[in-house]
mmCIF file of C-alpha atoms in Angstrom:
data_model
loop_
_atom_site.group_PDB
_atom_site.id
_atom_site.type_symbol
_atom_site.label_atom_id
_atom_site.label_comp_id
_atom_site.label_asym_id
_atom_site.label_seq_id
_atom_site.Cartn_x
_atom_site.Cartn_y
_atom_site.Cartn_z
ATOM 1 C CA MET A 1 16.932 -15.069 22.386
ATOM 2 C CA SER A 2 15.656 -12.926 19.496
ATOM 3 C CA HIS A 3 18.335 -10.301 20.236
ATOM 4 C CA ASP A 4 21.061 -12.957 20.090
ATOM 5 C CA VAL A 5 19.721 -14.362 16.807
ATOM 6 C CA ALA A 6 19.445 -10.883 15.284
ATOM 7 C CA SER A 7 23.024 -10.018 16.270
ATOM 8 C CA ALA A 8 24.342 -13.294 14.878
ATOM 9 C CA ILE A 9 22.520 -12.826 11.567
ATOM 10 C CA ARG A 10 23.714 -9.239 11.203
ATOM 11 C CA ASP A 11 27.288 -10.337 11.893
ATOM 12 C CA GLU A 12 26.987 -13.144 9.366
ATOM 13 C CA LEU A 13 25.599 -10.843 6.675
ATOM 14 C CA GLY A 14 28.243 -8.237 7.439
ATOM 15 C CA ASN A 15 31.009 -10.774 6.815
ATOM 16 C CA LYS A 16 29.724 -12.020 3.455
ATOM 17 C CA THR A 17 31.800 -11.311 0.339
ATOM 18 C CA LYS A 18 30.051 -8.074 -0.606
ATOM 19 C CA PRO A 19 30.027 -4.426 0.391
ATOM 20 C CA PRO A 20 27.969 -3.893 3.565
ATOM 21 C CA GLY A 21 24.264 -3.642 2.845
ATOM 22 C CA SER A 22 24.720 -4.081 -0.904
ATOM 23 C CA LEU A 23 21.956 -6.692 -1.159
ATOM 24 C CA GLY A 24 19.535 -4.164 0.238
ATOM 25 C CA GLN A 25 16.107 -5.422 1.155
ATOM 26 C CA LEU A 26 17.201 -9.024 0.596
ATOM 27 C CA GLU A 27 19.402 -8.741 3.684
ATOM 28 C CA MET A 28 16.499 -7.421 5.749
ATOM 29 C CA LEU A 29 14.384 -10.294 4.465
ATOM 30 C CA ALA A 30 17.025 -12.797 5.570
ATOM 31 C CA LEU A 31 16.993 -11.200 9.016
ATOM 32 C CA GLU A 32 13.193 -11.299 9.202
ATOM 33 C CA LEU A 33 13.097 -14.974 8.233
ATOM 34 C CA GLY A 34 15.815 -15.862 10.712
ATOM 35 C CA LEU A 35 13.951 -14.080 13.501
ATOM 36 C CA ALA A 36 10.649 -15.698 12.520
ATOM 37 C CA GLN A 37 12.222 -19.173 12.630
ATOM 38 C CA ARG A 38 14.541 -18.269 15.529
ATOM 39 C CA THR A 39 17.620 -19.501 13.721
ATOM 40 C CA THR A 40 20.661 -18.169 11.884
ATOM 41 C CA SER A 41 20.001 -20.701 9.099
ATOM 42 C CA PRO A 42 16.397 -20.134 7.972
ATOM 43 C CA ALA A 43 14.766 -22.174 5.215
ATOM 44 C CA VAL A 44 11.404 -21.820 3.456
ATOM 45 C CA ASP A 45 11.168 -25.225 1.769
ATOM 46 C CA PRO A 46 8.890 -27.007 1.738
ATOM 47 C CA ALA A 47 6.500 -24.059 1.415
ATOM 48 C CA ARG A 48 2.714 -24.181 1.254
ATOM 49 C CA ILE A 49 0.246 -21.631 -0.095
ATOM 50 C CA ILE A 50 -3.058 -21.818 1.780
ATOM 51 C CA VAL A 51 -6.162 -20.276 0.211
ATOM 52 C CA PHE A 52 -9.191 -19.834 2.471
ATOM 53 C CA ALA A 53 -12.550 -19.431 0.703
ATOM 54 C CA GLY A 54 -15.814 -17.911 1.890
ATOM 55 C CA ASP A 55 -18.797 -15.952 0.627
ATOM 56 C CA HIS A 56 -20.135 -12.585 1.764
ATOM 57 C CA GLY A 57 -23.732 -11.486 2.165
ATOM 58 C CA VAL A 58 -22.772 -7.976 1.103
ATOM 59 C CA ALA A 59 -22.266 -9.302 -2.441
ATOM 60 C CA SER A 60 -26.039 -8.909 -2.849
ATOM 61 C CA ASP A 61 -25.485 -5.129 -2.751
ATOM 62 C CA GLY A 62 -23.646 -5.252 -6.084
ATOM 63 C CA VAL A 63 -20.183 -4.518 -4.678
ATOM 64 C CA SER A 64 -18.498 -6.893 -7.148
ATOM 65 C CA ALA A 65 -18.386 -7.048 -10.930
ATOM 66 C CA PHE A 66 -18.770 -10.829 -10.624
ATOM 67 C CA PRO A 67 -21.683 -12.852 -9.215
ATOM 68 C CA ALA A 68 -21.397 -14.631 -5.867
ATOM 69 C CA GLU A 69 -21.391 -18.105 -7.459
ATOM 70 C CA VAL A 70 -17.897 -17.393 -8.776
ATOM 71 C CA THR A 71 -16.462 -18.221 -5.331
ATOM 72 C CA ALA A 72 -17.535 -21.865 -5.649
ATOM 73 C CA GLN A 73 -16.546 -21.997 -9.312
ATOM 74 C CA MET A 74 -13.075 -20.711 -8.535
ATOM 75 C CA CYS A 75 -12.654 -23.312 -5.803
ATOM 76 C CA ALA A 76 -13.153 -25.937 -8.489
ATOM 77 C CA ASN A 77 -10.638 -24.090 -10.656
ATOM 78 C CA PHE A 78 -8.108 -24.123 -7.817
ATOM 79 C CA ALA A 79 -8.613 -27.840 -7.299
ATOM 80 C CA SER A 80 -8.160 -28.611 -10.997
ATOM 81 C CA GLY A 81 -4.960 -26.558 -11.162
ATOM 82 C CA GLY A 82 -6.179 -23.927 -13.627
ATOM 83 C CA ALA A 83 -6.293 -20.810 -11.431
ATOM 84 C CA ALA A 84 -3.526 -18.226 -11.374
ATOM 85 C CA VAL A 85 -2.369 -19.186 -7.887
ATOM 86 C CA ALA A 86 -2.264 -22.867 -8.862
ATOM 87 C CA VAL A 87 -0.047 -22.053 -11.832
ATOM 88 C CA LEU A 88 2.152 -19.700 -9.818
ATOM 89 C CA ALA A 89 2.423 -22.172 -6.937
ATOM 90 C CA ARG A 90 3.758 -24.807 -9.326
ATOM 91 C CA SER A 91 6.150 -22.248 -10.792
ATOM 92 C CA ALA A 92 7.344 -21.327 -7.297
ATOM 93 C CA GLY A 93 7.782 -24.935 -6.234
ATOM 94 C CA ALA A 94 5.164 -24.632 -3.495
ATOM 95 C CA GLN A 95 2.285 -26.830 -2.412
ATOM 96 C CA LEU A 96 -1.256 -25.440 -2.683
ATOM 97 C CA GLU A 97 -4.017 -26.102 -0.150
ATOM 98 C CA VAL A 98 -7.543 -24.739 -0.560
ATOM 99 C CA VAL A 99 -9.854 -24.602 2.474
ATOM 100 C CA ASP A 100 -13.620 -24.044 2.291
ATOM 101 C CA VAL A 101 -14.478 -22.089 5.435
ATOM 102 C CA GLY A 102 -17.675 -20.390 4.321
ATOM 103 C CA VAL A 103 -18.545 -20.926 0.649
ATOM 104 C CA ALA A 104 -22.281 -20.446 0.140
ATOM 105 C CA SER A 105 -22.643 -23.373 -2.256
ATOM 106 C CA ASP A 106 -22.233 -27.022 -1.371
ATOM 107 C CA ILE A 107 -18.815 -27.917 -2.813
ATOM 108 C CA SER A 108 -18.284 -31.042 -0.753
ATOM 109 C CA HIS A 109 -18.111 -33.057 -3.979
ATOM 110 C CA ILE A 110 -14.943 -31.259 -5.117
ATOM 111 C CA GLU A 111 -11.876 -33.335 -4.430
ATOM 112 C CA GLY A 112 -8.589 -31.726 -3.492
ATOM 113 C CA ILE A 113 -10.162 -29.209 -1.099
ATOM 114 C CA VAL A 114 -10.135 -29.193 2.687
ATOM 115 C CA HIS A 115 -13.797 -29.075 3.682
ATOM 116 C CA ALA A 116 -14.119 -27.105 6.925
ATOM 117 C CA LYS A 117 -17.239 -25.055 6.261
ATOM 118 C CA VAL A 118 -18.510 -23.068 9.242
ATOM 119 C CA ALA A 119 -21.580 -21.678 7.464
ATOM 120 C CA ARG A 120 -22.813 -20.903 3.963
ATOM 121 C CA GLY A 121 -21.539 -17.357 3.732
ATOM 122 C CA THR A 122 -21.925 -14.370 6.033
ATOM 123 C CA ASP A 123 -24.798 -11.990 6.606
ATOM 124 C CA ASN A 124 -24.755 -8.558 4.978
ATOM 125 C CA LEU A 125 -22.168 -6.467 6.853
ATOM 126 C CA ARG A 126 -23.845 -3.253 5.742
ATOM 127 C CA THR A 127 -26.885 -3.876 7.905
ATOM 128 C CA THR A 128 -25.888 -6.413 10.578
ATOM 129 C CA ALA A 129 -23.007 -8.406 12.016
ATOM 130 C CA ALA A 130 -21.447 -10.442 9.196
ATOM 131 C CA ILE A 131 -20.750 -13.417 11.475
ATOM 132 C CA ALA A 132 -23.861 -13.986 13.516
ATOM 133 C CA ASP A 133 -22.400 -15.243 16.777
ATOM 134 C CA GLU A 134 -19.190 -15.624 18.729
ATOM 135 C CA ALA A 135 -19.232 -19.414 18.424
ATOM 136 C CA SER A 136 -19.121 -19.232 14.606
ATOM 137 C CA LEU A 137 -16.293 -16.702 14.736
ATOM 138 C CA GLU A 138 -14.311 -18.925 17.080
ATOM 139 C CA GLN A 139 -14.903 -21.940 14.836
ATOM 140 C CA ALA A 140 -13.529 -20.056 11.814
ATOM 141 C CA LEU A 141 -10.508 -18.868 13.802
ATOM 142 C CA GLN A 142 -9.852 -22.475 14.807
ATOM 143 C CA VAL A 143 -9.987 -23.591 11.169
ATOM 144 C CA GLY A 144 -7.083 -21.238 10.484
ATOM 145 C CA ARG A 145 -5.162 -22.355 13.557
ATOM 146 C CA GLU A 146 -5.603 -26.014 12.672
ATOM 147 C CA THR A 147 -4.422 -25.367 9.107
ATOM 148 C CA VAL A 148 -1.112 -24.050 10.428
ATOM 149 C CA ARG A 149 -0.810 -26.878 12.952
ATOM 150 C CA ARG A 150 -1.351 -29.371 10.150
ATOM 151 C CA ALA A 151 1.303 -27.674 8.011
ATOM 152 C CA VAL A 152 3.818 -27.748 10.855
ATOM 153 C CA GLY A 153 3.029 -31.399 11.484
ATOM 154 C CA GLU A 154 3.822 -32.094 7.843
ATOM 155 C CA ASP A 155 7.217 -30.337 8.136
ATOM 156 C CA ILE A 156 6.198 -27.236 6.166
ATOM 157 C CA ARG A 157 8.726 -24.478 6.856
ATOM 158 C CA CYS A 158 6.803 -21.471 5.500
ATOM 159 C CA VAL A 159 3.135 -20.738 4.763
ATOM 160 C CA ALA A 160 1.809 -18.154 2.325
ATOM 161 C CA LEU A 161 -1.769 -17.024 2.775
ATOM 162 C CA GLY A 162 -4.375 -16.230 0.138
ATOM 163 C CA GLU A 163 -8.153 -15.985 -0.091
ATOM 164 C CA MET A 164 -11.141 -16.311 -2.367
ATOM 165 C CA GLY A 165 -14.526 -14.712 -1.778
ATOM 166 C CA ILE A 166 -16.689 -12.497 -3.956
ATOM 167 C CA GLY A 167 -17.312 -9.324 -1.943
ATOM 168 C CA ASN A 168 -14.298 -9.637 0.305
ATOM 169 C CA THR A 169 -12.586 -6.434 -0.838
ATOM 170 C CA THR A 170 -15.598 -4.666 0.664
ATOM 171 C CA SER A 171 -15.018 -6.490 3.936
ATOM 172 C CA ALA A 172 -11.302 -5.619 3.793
ATOM 173 C CA ALA A 173 -12.120 -1.964 3.111
ATOM 174 C CA VAL A 174 -14.411 -1.678 6.140
ATOM 175 C CA LEU A 175 -11.934 -3.487 8.404
ATOM 176 C CA THR A 176 -9.091 -1.268 7.195
ATOM 177 C CA ALA A 177 -11.085 1.915 7.668
ATOM 178 C CA LEU A 178 -12.111 0.904 11.192
ATOM 179 C CA LEU A 179 -8.686 -0.268 12.376
ATOM 180 C CA CYS A 180 -6.657 2.448 10.625
ATOM 181 C CA ARG A 181 -9.084 5.302 11.295
ATOM 182 C CA GLY A 182 -9.529 5.823 7.560
ATOM 183 C CA ASP A 183 -12.626 6.591 5.504
ATOM 184 C CA ALA A 184 -14.563 4.877 2.736
ATOM 185 C CA HIS A 185 -12.940 6.902 -0.050
ATOM 186 C CA VAL A 186 -9.389 5.965 0.993
ATOM 187 C CA ALA A 187 -10.147 2.336 1.822
ATOM 188 C CA THR A 188 -12.334 1.352 -1.122
ATOM 189 C CA GLY A 189 -11.109 0.279 -4.552
ATOM 190 C CA ARG A 190 -12.471 -1.349 -7.681
ATOM 191 C CA GLY A 191 -12.035 -4.913 -6.441
ATOM 192 C CA THR A 192 -12.894 -7.212 -9.329
ATOM 193 C CA GLY A 193 -12.980 -4.316 -11.787
ATOM 194 C CA LEU A 194 -15.963 -2.081 -11.001
ATOM 195 C CA ASP A 195 -16.678 0.892 -13.244
ATOM 196 C CA GLU A 196 -17.055 4.410 -11.844
ATOM 197 C CA ALA A 197 -20.723 3.966 -10.987
ATOM 198 C CA GLY A 198 -20.040 0.627 -9.326
ATOM 199 C CA LEU A 199 -17.155 2.083 -7.333
ATOM 200 C CA ALA A 200 -19.321 4.979 -6.122
ATOM 201 C CA SER A 201 -22.025 2.542 -5.025
ATOM 202 C CA LYS A 202 -19.482 0.334 -3.255
ATOM 203 C CA ARG A 203 -18.141 3.331 -1.339
ATOM 204 C CA VAL A 204 -21.641 4.059 -0.069
ATOM 205 C CA VAL A 205 -21.941 0.480 1.198
ATOM 206 C CA VAL A 206 -18.539 0.722 2.890
ATOM 207 C CA GLU A 207 -19.427 4.071 4.441
ATOM 208 C CA GLN A 208 -22.680 2.698 5.854
ATOM 209 C CA ALA A 209 -20.891 -0.347 7.279
ATOM 210 C CA ILE A 210 -18.211 1.851 8.863
ATOM 211 C CA GLU A 211 -20.891 3.997 10.499
ATOM 212 C CA ARG A 212 -22.727 0.920 11.815
ATOM 213 C CA ALA A 213 -19.617 -0.778 13.235
ATOM 214 C CA ALA A 214 -17.624 2.278 14.357
ATOM 215 C CA VAL A 215 -18.513 1.647 18.002
ATOM 216 C CA HIS A 216 -16.362 -1.522 17.843
ATOM 217 C CA ALA A 217 -13.262 0.123 16.339
ATOM 218 C CA ASP A 218 -11.171 -0.470 19.467
ATOM 219 C CA ASP A 219 -12.019 -4.183 19.603
ATOM 220 C CA PRO A 220 -10.316 -6.012 16.697
ATOM 221 C CA ARG A 221 -12.010 -9.337 17.375
ATOM 222 C CA GLU A 222 -15.456 -7.765 17.398
ATOM 223 C CA CYS A 223 -14.592 -5.767 14.267
ATOM 224 C CA LEU A 224 -13.814 -9.079 12.599
ATOM 225 C CA ARG A 225 -17.168 -10.515 13.650
ATOM 226 C CA GLN A 226 -19.074 -7.420 12.602
ATOM 227 C CA VAL A 227 -17.593 -6.829 9.140
ATOM 228 C CA GLY A 228 -15.264 -9.725 8.363
ATOM 229 C CA GLY A 229 -15.842 -13.034 6.649
ATOM 230 C CA PHE A 230 -15.261 -16.669 7.447
ATOM 231 C CA GLU A 231 -12.184 -16.772 5.211
ATOM 232 C CA LEU A 232 -10.856 -13.593 6.841
ATOM 233 C CA ALA A 233 -11.375 -15.119 10.282
ATOM 234 C CA ALA A 234 -9.475 -18.240 9.202
ATOM 235 C CA LEU A 235 -6.643 -16.033 7.948
ATOM 236 C CA VAL A 236 -6.536 -14.330 11.351
ATOM 237 C CA GLY A 237 -6.503 -17.695 13.101
ATOM 238 C CA ALA A 238 -3.622 -18.904 10.949
ATOM 239 C CA MET A 239 -1.581 -15.813 11.794
ATOM 240 C CA LEU A 240 -2.354 -16.113 15.492
ATOM 241 C CA GLU A 241 -1.078 -19.694 15.450
ATOM 242 C CA ALA A 242 2.199 -18.973 13.641
ATOM 243 C CA PRO A 243 4.264 -17.549 16.544
ATOM 244 C CA ALA A 244 3.896 -20.715 18.608
ATOM 245 C CA HIS A 245 5.643 -22.697 15.870
ATOM 246 C CA GLY A 246 8.203 -20.170 14.643
ATOM 247 C CA ILE A 247 6.832 -20.367 11.103
ATOM 248 C CA PRO A 248 7.034 -17.391 8.726
ATOM 249 C CA VAL A 249 3.795 -16.258 7.114
ATOM 250 C CA VAL A 250 3.809 -14.611 3.678
ATOM 251 C CA VAL A 251 0.965 -12.095 3.456
ATOM 252 C CA ASP A 252 -0.561 -11.705 0.002
ATOM 253 C CA GLY A 253 -2.554 -8.581 -0.866
ATOM 254 C CA TYR A 254 -5.246 -6.296 0.492
ATOM 255 C CA ILE A 255 -7.611 -8.848 2.003
ATOM 256 C CA VAL A 256 -4.873 -10.822 3.765
ATOM 257 C CA THR A 257 -3.320 -7.582 5.005
ATOM 258 C CA ALA A 258 -6.689 -6.545 6.447
ATOM 259 C CA ALA A 259 -6.692 -9.857 8.325
ATOM 260 C CA ALA A 260 -3.148 -9.060 9.489
ATOM 261 C CA LEU A 261 -4.393 -5.773 10.966
ATOM 262 C CA VAL A 262 -6.799 -7.773 13.119
ATOM 263 C CA ALA A 263 -4.290 -10.469 14.083
ATOM 264 C CA CYS A 264 -1.561 -7.999 15.033
ATOM 265 C CA ARG A 265 -3.990 -6.035 17.191
ATOM 266 C CA MET A 266 -5.073 -9.240 18.910
ATOM 267 C CA ASP A 267 -1.498 -10.449 19.539
ATOM 268 C CA ALA A 268 1.661 -8.343 19.054
ATOM 269 C CA ALA A 269 3.703 -11.550 18.665
ATOM 270 C CA VAL A 270 2.166 -12.027 15.205
ATOM 271 C CA ARG A 271 3.870 -9.082 13.482
ATOM 272 C CA PRO A 272 7.477 -10.484 13.507
ATOM 273 C CA GLN A 273 6.224 -13.622 11.750
ATOM 274 C CA LEU A 274 4.826 -11.714 8.764
ATOM 275 C CA VAL A 275 6.500 -11.067 5.427
ATOM 276 C CA PHE A 276 4.492 -8.851 3.066
ATOM 277 C CA ALA A 277 4.600 -10.070 -0.517
ATOM 278 C CA HIS A 278 3.401 -7.137 -2.592
ATOM 279 C CA ARG A 279 1.631 -3.810 -2.737
ATOM 280 C CA SER A 280 -1.821 -4.265 -4.236
ATOM 281 C CA ALA A 281 -3.411 -1.887 -6.718
ATOM 282 C CA GLU A 282 -6.258 -1.483 -4.189
ATOM 283 C CA PRO A 283 -5.861 2.018 -2.683
ATOM 284 C CA GLY A 284 -6.642 0.946 0.872
ATOM 285 C CA HIS A 285 -3.712 -1.445 0.880
ATOM 286 C CA ALA A 286 -1.238 1.419 1.229
ATOM 287 C CA LEU A 287 -3.031 2.582 4.383
ATOM 288 C CA ALA A 288 -3.028 -0.914 5.881
ATOM 289 C CA LEU A 289 0.659 -1.454 5.062
ATOM 290 C CA ALA A 290 1.625 1.891 6.585
ATOM 291 C CA THR A 291 -0.292 1.085 9.761
ATOM 292 C CA LEU A 292 1.610 -2.198 10.052
ATOM 293 C CA ASP A 293 4.943 -0.526 9.211
ATOM 294 C CA ALA A 294 5.278 -3.060 6.392
ATOM 295 C CA ARG A 295 7.500 -2.790 3.338
ATOM 296 C CA PRO A 296 6.244 -5.201 0.657
ATOM 297 C CA LEU A 297 8.727 -7.050 -1.532
ATOM 298 C CA LEU A 298 6.997 -6.449 -4.872
ATOM 299 C CA ASP A 299 4.920 -3.732 -6.520
ATOM 300 C CA LEU A 300 3.354 -5.122 -9.700
ATOM 301 C CA ASP A 301 -0.064 -3.382 -9.784
ATOM 302 C CA MET A 302 -1.730 -6.710 -8.997
ATOM 303 C CA ALA A 303 -5.222 -6.952 -7.502
ATOM 304 C CA LEU A 304 -6.190 -10.576 -8.093
ATOM 305 C CA GLY A 305 -5.806 -12.021 -4.620
ATOM 306 C CA GLU A 306 -5.831 -15.819 -4.310
ATOM 307 C CA GLY A 307 -2.284 -15.734 -2.938
ATOM 308 C CA SER A 308 -0.908 -14.894 -6.385
ATOM 309 C CA GLY A 309 1.450 -12.185 -5.125
ATOM 310 C CA ALA A 310 2.618 -14.391 -2.266
ATOM 311 C CA ALA A 311 3.504 -17.132 -4.753
ATOM 312 C CA LEU A 312 5.606 -14.690 -6.756
ATOM 313 C CA ALA A 313 7.444 -13.579 -3.615
ATOM 314 C CA LEU A 314 8.492 -17.069 -2.522
ATOM 315 C CA PRO A 315 11.622 -17.194 -4.739
ATOM 316 C CA LEU A 316 12.817 -14.009 -3.045
ATOM 317 C CA LEU A 317 12.473 -15.682 0.348
ATOM 318 C CA ARG A 318 14.348 -18.678 -0.973
ATOM 319 C CA GLY A 319 17.119 -16.404 -2.248
ATOM 320 C CA ALA A 320 17.403 -14.567 1.060
ATOM 321 C CA CYS A 321 17.816 -17.853 2.906
ATOM 322 C CA ALA A 322 20.408 -19.039 0.399
ATOM 323 C CA ILE A 323 22.481 -15.889 0.870
ATOM 324 C CA LEU A 324 22.566 -16.412 4.607
ATOM 325 C CA ARG A 325 23.202 -20.150 4.474
ATOM 326 C CA GLU A 326 25.462 -20.551 1.444
ATOM 327 C CA MET A 327 27.270 -17.328 0.563
ATOM 328 C CA ALA A 328 30.937 -17.318 1.541
ATOM 329 C CA THR A 329 32.376 -14.948 4.098
ATOM 330 C CA PHE A 330 35.560 -13.014 3.390
ATOM 331 C CA ALA A 331 37.463 -15.469 5.576
ATOM 332 C CA ASP A 332 35.937 -18.504 3.845
ATOM 333 C CA ALA A 333 36.817 -17.251 0.375
ATOM 334 C CA GLY A 334 40.191 -15.687 1.167
ATOM 335 C CA VAL A 335 38.908 -12.361 -0.109
ATOM 336 C CA SER A 336 40.189 -9.094 1.390
ATOM 337 C CA GLY A 337 37.596 -7.067 3.222
ATOM 338 C CA ALA A 338 37.023 -3.355 3.017
ATOM 339 C CA GLN A 339 39.960 -1.189 4.068
ATOM 340 C CA GLU A 340 39.694 0.512 7.439
#
């Protein structure tokens, strides 16, 4: 089936009123979206950006320039429409859904958020398993799966994934190092804007976590439990659910890509559903992207997270679909094709 769809899309693109391949990566994007949705006429609207939020015990080690309470405060900012991803979602014509999977504070009073808290943050991944038990991990994975099921039930055609969690670039760095056989220096960046001393200290934390969890490097699910977060687990669950529904998933930056490393190792069917929005300024992102053989659509030196890069990429997806669905062929337009 996928071979037939791919052939039909390539034929369609080859007959459009343009020199072959002249729309470059946009043509590949159209093919990827068609394969993800299993159709020669893909569409991304309505689109939804889903931001999963959770706190990390490792934040107590000073791995972020911001205090842990910012996670809860930013959830309120998302709900009120003032955060970058809220602004960019409106600009991109996409819905925004925020899901509390593991915020340490009680934010149940905040309206406009899906309250699906598994626990109030993780344990410190440097010294012990971040997610204490298998049942909690499975619950977080199911939150992500259910979020995609709900989107599909509401006729959403494309989901873009983002995250919020002080300390989660540390989690992403350890996951990336473990699953890509990298080291702390390559995988670790400044996150929320650490200075040189802060970055050096963060690398030590990442190195210690890698050493502790290295025995699990061949088990992606256990890696996730050992050094992930509740929001990362929900991201993995969302990706694992996508193939069953033929829904494309737009991957934001470093943290979401780290989750993609886990999901793709757990189920190879996930990778064809993923579109990578942008290349983050975080150094470990390049390693994760290379491991996934992913070519991101944008490179804007962004390192905010939230789904901000995914929001910016959505118009490109919309354009790729429009080319495939609406652009005339040579026969349609009565235009002469290339000479033999």
